[in-house]
Amino acid sequence: MDAIQQQFKQRLAEHSIVINDSQLEQFETYYRVLVEWNEKMNLTGITERDAVYTKHFYDSLSLAFYVPLNDVKSLADIGSGAGFPGIPLKICFPQIQLTIVDSLNKRIQFLAHVVEQLGLEDVELIHSRAEELGRKTGYRDSYDLVTARAVARLAVLNEFCLPFVREGGHFAAMKGSDPTEEIKEASYSLKELKGKIKHIQAFQLPVEDAARHMIIIEKRAATPRKYPRKPGTPLKTPLV
C-alpha cells in the first residue's frame, strides 16, 4: 500500500467506511483500466493517479457519508459515464445489486471490461436512454436508490431518475457548486414525479476544497403513467 492508497483508506475510515486490501487492489485495477482505455476513448479529463482517487473514487463514495448504503439492496446509476459513482460504491458495498444505464455503447463496453477485471458480481450494464428504460417493467418503480453524478440540471434529472425509484426509495443527485437555483427550478418536476427533497448536504473534497452538494430526494408514490416522456424531450423541454 503506497501513500495515495493509505491516504484514500484513511479518509474513508474517517466516515466509517472500512476497506480491505482486496478492495484497495480493485480500486487500483480500476484506475489502470481507466487510464488505459482513456487513451483510445474519451472517458475522463482526470488521469493523474492521486486526482482519480480523490475526484472520482472518493467523490463517488461520498454518497455513503449521507445515505446508509449497507441498507441498500438495489442501486441504479443513470448516465454513469466511466462508472461513477456506481462502480466505487459496488466495490465498497458488494451486497448491492447494481444497474448502470448509459446511452453510449462504447462506455458500456468499457464498463463490462472493468466489471470483468474487478471480478464484480450482480452488475447489470444497459445501453439505453433513461427515458426508454424507465418505462419498462422490472426497472420502473423498482430501485431502493438511484444516483446521477453531474449529468444534467435537477429538473431534467428528476425525470431521468425518479421513474426508476421504488415508492419509499431515494434518488441522490450528486452536484458540484451551489444548487439553490436548480432546486427552485425543479419544484414542479418534483411535484409531478412524486418526489420530495429529504435533505441537502454541502461538503468539500479534500486537498482542493472543491464544493460538492448532495441532494437526497424521497419517492412518495408510483410514477405517473405519462412519465418519463419521449427520449430527448426532458432535455429540450424540462418540467419547469
PDB file of C-alpha atoms in Angstrom:
ATOM      1  CA  MET A   1       0.000   0.000   0.000  1.00  0.00           C
ATOM      2  CA  ASP A   2       1.541   3.305  -1.065  1.00  0.00           C
ATOM      3  CA  ALA A   3       0.918   6.839   0.240  1.00  0.00           C
ATOM      4  CA  ILE A   4      -2.006   7.595  -2.107  1.00  0.00           C
ATOM      5  CA  GLN A   5      -3.821   4.376  -1.156  1.00  0.00           C
ATOM      6  CA  GLN A   6      -3.075   4.871   2.539  1.00  0.00           C
ATOM      7  CA  GLN A   7      -4.494   8.390   2.450  1.00  0.00           C
ATOM      8  CA  PHE A   8      -7.550   7.217   0.499  1.00  0.00           C
ATOM      9  CA  LYS A   9      -8.198   4.444   3.032  1.00  0.00           C
ATOM     10  CA  GLN A  10      -7.734   6.827   5.959  1.00  0.00           C
ATOM     11  CA  ARG A  11     -10.096   9.446   4.545  1.00  0.00           C
ATOM     12  CA  LEU A  12     -12.797   6.831   4.072  1.00  0.00           C
ATOM     13  CA  ALA A  13     -12.246   5.491   7.596  1.00  0.00           C
ATOM     14  CA  GLU A  14     -12.968   8.987   8.914  1.00  0.00           C
ATOM     15  CA  HIS A  15     -16.502   8.440   7.563  1.00  0.00           C
ATOM     16  CA  SER A  16     -16.743   4.874   8.929  1.00  0.00           C
ATOM     17  CA  ILE A  17     -16.100   3.248   5.543  1.00  0.00           C
ATOM     18  CA  VAL A  18     -13.572   0.474   6.078  1.00  0.00           C
ATOM     19  CA  ILE A  19     -11.992  -1.191   3.052  1.00  0.00           C
ATOM     20  CA  ASN A  20      -9.615  -4.146   2.945  1.00  0.00           C
ATOM     21  CA  ASP A  21      -6.526  -4.851   0.826  1.00  0.00           C
ATOM     22  CA  SER A  22      -8.565  -6.740  -1.758  1.00  0.00           C
ATOM     23  CA  GLN A  23     -10.864  -3.764  -2.259  1.00  0.00           C
ATOM     24  CA  LEU A  24      -7.869  -1.419  -2.487  1.00  0.00           C
ATOM     25  CA  GLU A  25      -6.472  -3.631  -5.237  1.00  0.00           C
ATOM     26  CA  GLN A  26      -9.802  -3.402  -7.072  1.00  0.00           C
ATOM     27  CA  PHE A  27      -9.566   0.395  -6.999  1.00  0.00           C
ATOM     28  CA  GLU A  28      -6.005   0.235  -8.320  1.00  0.00           C
ATOM     29  CA  THR A  29      -7.071  -2.091 -11.136  1.00  0.00           C
ATOM     30  CA  TYR A  30      -9.956   0.247 -11.923  1.00  0.00           C
ATOM     31  CA  TYR A  31      -7.508   3.144 -12.159  1.00  0.00           C
ATOM     32  CA  ARG A  32      -5.167   1.257 -14.501  1.00  0.00           C
ATOM     33  CA  VAL A  33      -8.003   0.170 -16.809  1.00  0.00           C
ATOM     34  CA  LEU A  34      -9.488   3.686 -16.826  1.00  0.00           C
ATOM     35  CA  VAL A  35      -6.195   5.274 -17.916  1.00  0.00           C
ATOM     36  CA  GLU A  36      -5.537   2.547 -20.484  1.00  0.00           C
ATOM     37  CA  TRP A  37      -8.947   2.873 -22.152  1.00  0.00           C
ATOM     38  CA  ASN A  38      -8.893   6.651 -21.875  1.00  0.00           C
ATOM     39  CA  GLU A  39      -6.107   6.695 -24.449  1.00  0.00           C
ATOM     40  CA  LYS A  40      -8.496   5.384 -27.103  1.00  0.00           C
ATOM     41  CA  MET A  41     -11.808   6.887 -25.996  1.00  0.00           C
ATOM     42  CA  ASN A  42     -12.828   9.977 -24.039  1.00  0.00           C
ATOM     43  CA  LEU A  43     -13.766   8.744 -20.571  1.00  0.00           C
ATOM     44  CA  THR A  44     -12.316  11.415 -18.288  1.00  0.00           C
ATOM     45  CA  GLY A  45     -10.165  14.514 -18.338  1.00  0.00           C
ATOM     46  CA  ILE A  46      -8.718  13.469 -14.982  1.00  0.00           C
ATOM     47  CA  THR A  47      -5.947  10.877 -15.291  1.00  0.00           C
ATOM     48  CA  GLU A  48      -3.384  11.750 -12.591  1.00  0.00           C
ATOM     49  CA  ARG A  49      -3.491   8.924 -10.077  1.00  0.00           C
ATOM     50  CA  ASP A  50      -3.966  10.991  -6.923  1.00  0.00           C
ATOM     51  CA  ALA A  51      -6.633  13.103  -8.664  1.00  0.00           C
ATOM     52  CA  VAL A  52      -8.553   9.997  -9.792  1.00  0.00           C
ATOM     53  CA  TYR A  53      -8.537   8.667  -6.227  1.00  0.00           C
ATOM     54  CA  THR A  54      -9.851  11.985  -4.890  1.00  0.00           C
ATOM     55  CA  LYS A  55     -12.072  13.415  -7.650  1.00  0.00           C
ATOM     56  CA  HIS A  56     -13.561  10.144  -8.895  1.00  0.00           C
ATOM     57  CA  PHE A  57     -13.235   7.410  -6.249  1.00  0.00           C
ATOM     58  CA  TYR A  58     -13.573   9.421  -3.023  1.00  0.00           C
ATOM     59  CA  ASP A  59     -16.136  11.753  -4.603  1.00  0.00           C
ATOM     60  CA  SER A  60     -18.254   8.765  -5.690  1.00  0.00           C
ATOM     61  CA  LEU A  61     -18.091   7.235  -2.221  1.00  0.00           C
ATOM     62  CA  SER A  62     -19.159  10.493  -0.574  1.00  0.00           C
ATOM     63  CA  LEU A  63     -22.728   9.321  -1.173  1.00  0.00           C
ATOM     64  CA  ALA A  64     -22.173   6.762   1.586  1.00  0.00           C
ATOM     65  CA  PHE A  65     -21.410   9.586   4.043  1.00  0.00           C
ATOM     66  CA  TYR A  66     -25.072  10.649   3.897  1.00  0.00           C
ATOM     67  CA  VAL A  67     -27.022   7.548   2.809  1.00  0.00           C
ATOM     68  CA  PRO A  68     -26.799   4.224   4.738  1.00  0.00           C
ATOM     69  CA  LEU A  69     -25.521   2.080   1.846  1.00  0.00           C
ATOM     70  CA  ASN A  70     -25.439  -1.077   3.965  1.00  0.00           C
ATOM     71  CA  ASP A  71     -29.243  -0.980   3.879  1.00  0.00           C
ATOM     72  CA  VAL A  72     -29.412  -0.624   0.080  1.00  0.00           C
ATOM     73  CA  LYS A  73     -30.090  -3.795  -1.912  1.00  0.00           C
ATOM     74  CA  SER A  74     -30.598  -2.343  -5.395  1.00  0.00           C
ATOM     75  CA  LEU A  75     -28.983   0.719  -6.947  1.00  0.00           C
ATOM     76  CA  ALA A  76     -29.345   2.208 -10.428  1.00  0.00           C
ATOM     77  CA  ASP A  77     -26.688   4.629 -11.674  1.00  0.00           C
ATOM     78  CA  ILE A  78     -28.092   6.720 -14.527  1.00  0.00           C
ATOM     79  CA  GLY A  79     -25.702   8.217 -17.085  1.00  0.00           C
ATOM     80  CA  SER A  80     -22.768   6.634 -15.313  1.00  0.00           C
ATOM     81  CA  GLY A  81     -20.129   7.509 -17.897  1.00  0.00           C
ATOM     82  CA  ALA A  82     -16.891   5.873 -16.769  1.00  0.00           C
ATOM     83  CA  GLY A  83     -18.716   4.160 -13.879  1.00  0.00           C
ATOM     84  CA  PHE A  84     -19.021   6.904 -11.297  1.00  0.00           C
ATOM     85  CA  PRO A  85     -20.417   6.629  -8.691  1.00  0.00           C
ATOM     86  CA  GLY A  86     -21.756   3.094  -9.307  1.00  0.00           C
ATOM     87  CA  ILE A  87     -18.538   1.054  -9.549  1.00  0.00           C
ATOM     88  CA  PRO A  88     -16.760   2.577  -6.500  1.00  0.00           C
ATOM     89  CA  LEU A  89     -19.949   2.068  -4.459  1.00  0.00           C
ATOM     90  CA  LYS A  90     -20.165  -1.562  -5.615  1.00  0.00           C
ATOM     91  CA  ILE A  91     -16.536  -2.187  -4.624  1.00  0.00           C
ATOM     92  CA  CYS A  92     -17.139  -0.903  -1.092  1.00  0.00           C
ATOM     93  CA  PHE A  93     -20.659  -2.310  -0.684  1.00  0.00           C
ATOM     94  CA  PRO A  94     -20.593  -5.623  -2.581  1.00  0.00           C
ATOM     95  CA  GLN A  95     -24.079  -6.622  -1.408  1.00  0.00           C
ATOM     96  CA  ILE A  96     -25.603  -4.010  -3.731  1.00  0.00           C
ATOM     97  CA  GLN A  97     -27.253  -5.248  -6.917  1.00  0.00           C
ATOM     98  CA  LEU A  98     -26.014  -2.580  -9.318  1.00  0.00           C
ATOM     99  CA  THR A  99     -27.585  -1.478 -12.592  1.00  0.00           C
ATOM    100  CA  ILE A 100     -25.693   1.015 -14.741  1.00  0.00           C
ATOM    101  CA  VAL A 101     -27.509   2.783 -17.576  1.00  0.00           C
ATOM    102  CA  ASP A 102     -25.674   4.741 -20.258  1.00  0.00           C
ATOM    103  CA  SER A 103     -26.678   5.910 -23.716  1.00  0.00           C
ATOM    104  CA  LEU A 104     -23.237   5.330 -25.278  1.00  0.00           C
ATOM    105  CA  ASN A 105     -22.421   1.711 -26.077  1.00  0.00           C
ATOM    106  CA  LYS A 106     -18.656   2.318 -26.032  1.00  0.00           C
ATOM    107  CA  ARG A 107     -18.877   3.267 -22.381  1.00  0.00           C
ATOM    108  CA  ILE A 108     -20.918   0.149 -21.635  1.00  0.00           C
ATOM    109  CA  GLN A 109     -18.192  -1.940 -23.330  1.00  0.00           C
ATOM    110  CA  PHE A 110     -15.570  -0.254 -21.150  1.00  0.00           C
ATOM    111  CA  LEU A 111     -17.624  -0.918 -18.018  1.00  0.00           C
ATOM    112  CA  ALA A 112     -18.088  -4.562 -18.990  1.00  0.00           C
ATOM    113  CA  HIS A 113     -14.295  -4.869 -19.112  1.00  0.00           C
ATOM    114  CA  VAL A 114     -13.980  -3.140 -15.716  1.00  0.00           C
ATOM    115  CA  VAL A 115     -16.544  -5.462 -14.140  1.00  0.00           C
ATOM    116  CA  GLU A 116     -14.709  -8.495 -15.529  1.00  0.00           C
ATOM    117  CA  GLN A 117     -11.274  -7.283 -14.416  1.00  0.00           C
ATOM    118  CA  LEU A 118     -12.528  -6.451 -10.909  1.00  0.00           C
ATOM    119  CA  GLY A 119     -14.455  -9.711 -10.542  1.00  0.00           C
ATOM    120  CA  LEU A 120     -17.685  -7.929  -9.623  1.00  0.00           C
ATOM    121  CA  GLU A 121     -20.944  -9.872  -9.414  1.00  0.00           C
ATOM    122  CA  ASP A 122     -24.594  -8.761  -9.610  1.00  0.00           C
ATOM    123  CA  VAL A 123     -23.842  -5.895 -12.003  1.00  0.00           C
ATOM    124  CA  GLU A 124     -26.144  -5.226 -14.955  1.00  0.00           C
ATOM    125  CA  LEU A 125     -24.897  -2.886 -17.685  1.00  0.00           C
ATOM    126  CA  ILE A 126     -27.547  -1.494 -20.024  1.00  0.00           C
ATOM    127  CA  HIS A 127     -27.083   0.501 -23.213  1.00  0.00           C
ATOM    128  CA  SER A 128     -30.241   2.598 -23.245  1.00  0.00           C
ATOM    129  CA  ARG A 129     -31.744   6.031 -22.879  1.00  0.00           C
ATOM    130  CA  ALA A 130     -33.090   6.560 -19.379  1.00  0.00           C
ATOM    131  CA  GLU A 131     -36.409   7.755 -20.820  1.00  0.00           C
ATOM    132  CA  GLU A 132     -36.907   4.399 -22.575  1.00  0.00           C
ATOM    133  CA  LEU A 133     -35.724   2.068 -19.830  1.00  0.00           C
ATOM    134  CA  GLY A 134     -37.677   3.977 -17.171  1.00  0.00           C
ATOM    135  CA  ARG A 135     -40.898   2.766 -18.764  1.00  0.00           C
ATOM    136  CA  LYS A 136     -40.028  -0.926 -18.690  1.00  0.00           C
ATOM    137  CA  THR A 137     -41.302  -3.415 -16.128  1.00  0.00           C
ATOM    138  CA  GLY A 138     -38.527  -4.552 -13.835  1.00  0.00           C
ATOM    139  CA  TYR A 139     -36.844  -1.159 -13.913  1.00  0.00           C
ATOM    140  CA  ARG A 140     -39.702   1.275 -13.369  1.00  0.00           C
ATOM    141  CA  ASP A 141     -40.539   1.970  -9.687  1.00  0.00           C
ATOM    142  CA  SER A 142     -38.054  -0.740  -8.688  1.00  0.00           C
ATOM    143  CA  TYR A 143     -34.839   0.518  -7.026  1.00  0.00           C
ATOM    144  CA  ASP A 144     -34.001   1.331  -3.418  1.00  0.00           C
ATOM    145  CA  LEU A 145     -31.579   4.034  -4.531  1.00  0.00           C
ATOM    146  CA  VAL A 146     -30.903   5.809  -7.826  1.00  0.00           C
ATOM    147  CA  THR A 147     -27.895   8.040  -8.453  1.00  0.00           C
ATOM    148  CA  ALA A 148     -26.726  10.551 -11.028  1.00  0.00           C
ATOM    149  CA  ARG A 149     -23.467  12.473 -10.847  1.00  0.00           C
ATOM    150  CA  ALA A 150     -23.151  15.760 -12.745  1.00  0.00           C
ATOM    151  CA  VAL A 151     -25.369  14.620 -15.637  1.00  0.00           C
ATOM    152  CA  ALA A 152     -27.865  17.491 -16.075  1.00  0.00           C
ATOM    153  CA  ARG A 153     -29.843  20.117 -14.173  1.00  0.00           C
ATOM    154  CA  LEU A 154     -32.077  18.798 -11.401  1.00  0.00           C
ATOM    155  CA  ALA A 155     -35.381  19.427 -13.226  1.00  0.00           C
ATOM    156  CA  VAL A 156     -34.130  17.151 -16.012  1.00  0.00           C
ATOM    157  CA  LEU A 157     -32.541  14.601 -13.678  1.00  0.00           C
ATOM    158  CA  ASN A 158     -35.802  14.155 -11.810  1.00  0.00           C
ATOM    159  CA  GLU A 159     -37.481  12.913 -14.991  1.00  0.00           C
ATOM    160  CA  PHE A 160     -34.500  10.715 -15.873  1.00  0.00           C
ATOM    161  CA  CYS A 161     -34.116   9.160 -12.436  1.00  0.00           C
ATOM    162  CA  LEU A 162     -37.259   9.240 -10.274  1.00  0.00           C
ATOM    163  CA  PRO A 163     -39.156   6.782 -12.528  1.00  0.00           C
ATOM    164  CA  PHE A 164     -36.596   4.114 -11.516  1.00  0.00           C
ATOM    165  CA  VAL A 165     -37.033   4.667  -7.766  1.00  0.00           C
ATOM    166  CA  ARG A 166     -39.429   2.455  -5.818  1.00  0.00           C
ATOM    167  CA  GLU A 167     -42.047   4.077  -3.604  1.00  0.00           C
ATOM    168  CA  GLY A 168     -40.249   4.943  -0.356  1.00  0.00           C
ATOM    169  CA  GLY A 169     -36.856   4.748  -2.058  1.00  0.00           C
ATOM    170  CA  HIS A 170     -34.477   7.616  -2.770  1.00  0.00           C
ATOM    171  CA  PHE A 171     -32.794   9.495  -5.589  1.00  0.00           C
ATOM    172  CA  ALA A 172     -29.408  11.077  -4.826  1.00  0.00           C
ATOM    173  CA  ALA A 173     -28.358  13.890  -7.161  1.00  0.00           C
ATOM    174  CA  MET A 174     -24.616  14.497  -6.779  1.00  0.00           C
ATOM    175  CA  LYS A 175     -23.792  18.104  -7.613  1.00  0.00           C
ATOM    176  CA  GLY A 176     -20.802  20.409  -7.612  1.00  0.00           C
ATOM    177  CA  SER A 177     -21.447  24.091  -6.971  1.00  0.00           C
ATOM    178  CA  ASP A 178     -24.372  25.582  -5.039  1.00  0.00           C
ATOM    179  CA  PRO A 179     -27.597  24.056  -6.453  1.00  0.00           C
ATOM    180  CA  THR A 180     -30.003  26.587  -4.904  1.00  0.00           C
ATOM    181  CA  GLU A 181     -31.280  27.878  -8.265  1.00  0.00           C
ATOM    182  CA  GLU A 182     -31.608  24.352  -9.665  1.00  0.00           C
ATOM    183  CA  ILE A 183     -33.657  23.307  -6.654  1.00  0.00           C
ATOM    184  CA  LYS A 184     -36.062  26.224  -7.097  1.00  0.00           C
ATOM    185  CA  GLU A 185     -36.353  25.439 -10.812  1.00  0.00           C
ATOM    186  CA  ALA A 186     -37.049  21.767 -10.027  1.00  0.00           C
ATOM    187  CA  SER A 187     -40.054  22.279  -7.728  1.00  0.00           C
ATOM    188  CA  TYR A 188     -42.620  21.497 -10.435  1.00  0.00           C
ATOM    189  CA  SER A 189     -40.803  18.361 -11.639  1.00  0.00           C
ATOM    190  CA  LEU A 190     -40.607  17.084  -8.065  1.00  0.00           C
ATOM    191  CA  LYS A 191     -44.344  17.533  -7.636  1.00  0.00           C
ATOM    192  CA  GLU A 192     -45.123  15.855 -10.965  1.00  0.00           C
ATOM    193  CA  LEU A 193     -42.787  12.905 -10.360  1.00  0.00           C
ATOM    194  CA  LYS A 194     -43.828  12.341  -6.728  1.00  0.00           C
ATOM    195  CA  GLY A 195     -40.511  13.315  -5.188  1.00  0.00           C
ATOM    196  CA  LYS A 196     -39.758  15.356  -2.102  1.00  0.00           C
ATOM    197  CA  ILE A 197     -36.376  16.692  -1.047  1.00  0.00           C
ATOM    198  CA  LYS A 198     -35.412  14.972   2.171  1.00  0.00           C
ATOM    199  CA  HIS A 199     -32.157  16.805   2.827  1.00  0.00           C
ATOM    200  CA  ILE A 200     -29.280  18.631   1.139  1.00  0.00           C
ATOM    201  CA  GLN A 201     -25.696  18.129   2.261  1.00  0.00           C
ATOM    202  CA  ALA A 202     -22.863  20.511   1.414  1.00  0.00           C
ATOM    203  CA  PHE A 203     -19.250  19.377   1.782  1.00  0.00           C
ATOM    204  CA  GLN A 204     -15.815  19.836   0.262  1.00  0.00           C
ATOM    205  CA  LEU A 205     -13.439  17.434  -1.388  1.00  0.00           C
ATOM    206  CA  PRO A 206     -10.092  17.130   0.385  1.00  0.00           C
ATOM    207  CA  VAL A 207      -6.955  18.862  -0.962  1.00  0.00           C
ATOM    208  CA  GLU A 208      -8.558  21.389  -3.335  1.00  0.00           C
ATOM    209  CA  ASP A 209     -11.597  22.086  -1.110  1.00  0.00           C
ATOM    210  CA  ALA A 210     -13.834  21.778  -4.184  1.00  0.00           C
ATOM    211  CA  ALA A 211     -17.511  22.331  -3.353  1.00  0.00           C
ATOM    212  CA  ARG A 212     -19.899  19.381  -3.512  1.00  0.00           C
ATOM    213  CA  HIS A 213     -23.620  19.087  -2.770  1.00  0.00           C
ATOM    214  CA  MET A 214     -25.738  16.006  -2.235  1.00  0.00           C
ATOM    215  CA  ILE A 215     -29.480  16.318  -2.833  1.00  0.00           C
ATOM    216  CA  ILE A 216     -31.434  13.397  -1.369  1.00  0.00           C
ATOM    217  CA  ILE A 217     -34.978  13.043  -2.720  1.00  0.00           C
ATOM    218  CA  GLU A 218     -37.588  10.607  -1.397  1.00  0.00           C
ATOM    219  CA  LYS A 219     -40.066   8.983  -3.800  1.00  0.00           C
ATOM    220  CA  ARG A 220     -43.546   9.352  -2.302  1.00  0.00           C
ATOM    221  CA  ALA A 221     -45.701   7.477  -4.851  1.00  0.00           C
ATOM    222  CA  ALA A 222     -45.532   5.498  -8.083  1.00  0.00           C
ATOM    223  CA  THR A 223     -44.518   7.307 -11.277  1.00  0.00           C
ATOM    224  CA  PRO A 224     -47.495   8.752 -13.195  1.00  0.00           C
ATOM    225  CA  ARG A 225     -48.057   6.882 -16.468  1.00  0.00           C
ATOM    226  CA  LYS A 226     -47.155   9.834 -18.703  1.00  0.00           C
ATOM    227  CA  TYR A 227     -43.567   9.960 -17.395  1.00  0.00           C
ATOM    228  CA  PRO A 228     -40.854   9.770 -18.479  1.00  0.00           C
ATOM    229  CA  ARG A 229     -41.647  11.470 -21.769  1.00  0.00           C
ATOM    230  CA  LYS A 230     -40.122  10.550 -25.137  1.00  0.00           C
ATOM    231  CA  PRO A 231     -36.310  10.421 -25.423  1.00  0.00           C
ATOM    232  CA  GLY A 232     -34.858  13.904 -25.778  1.00  0.00           C
ATOM    233  CA  THR A 233     -37.961  15.704 -24.501  1.00  0.00           C
ATOM    234  CA  PRO A 234     -36.819  16.180 -20.871  1.00  0.00           C
ATOM    235  CA  LEU A 235     -33.669  17.981 -22.051  1.00  0.00           C
ATOM    236  CA  LYS A 236     -35.442  20.067 -24.697  1.00  0.00           C
ATOM    237  CA  THR A 237     -38.497  20.883 -22.591  1.00  0.00           C
ATOM    238  CA  PRO A 238     -37.754  20.418 -18.876  1.00  0.00           C
ATOM    239  CA  LEU A 239     -40.590  20.215 -16.373  1.00  0.00           C
ATOM    240  CA  VAL A 240     -40.279  23.756 -15.010  1.00  0.00           C
TER     241      VAL A 240
END
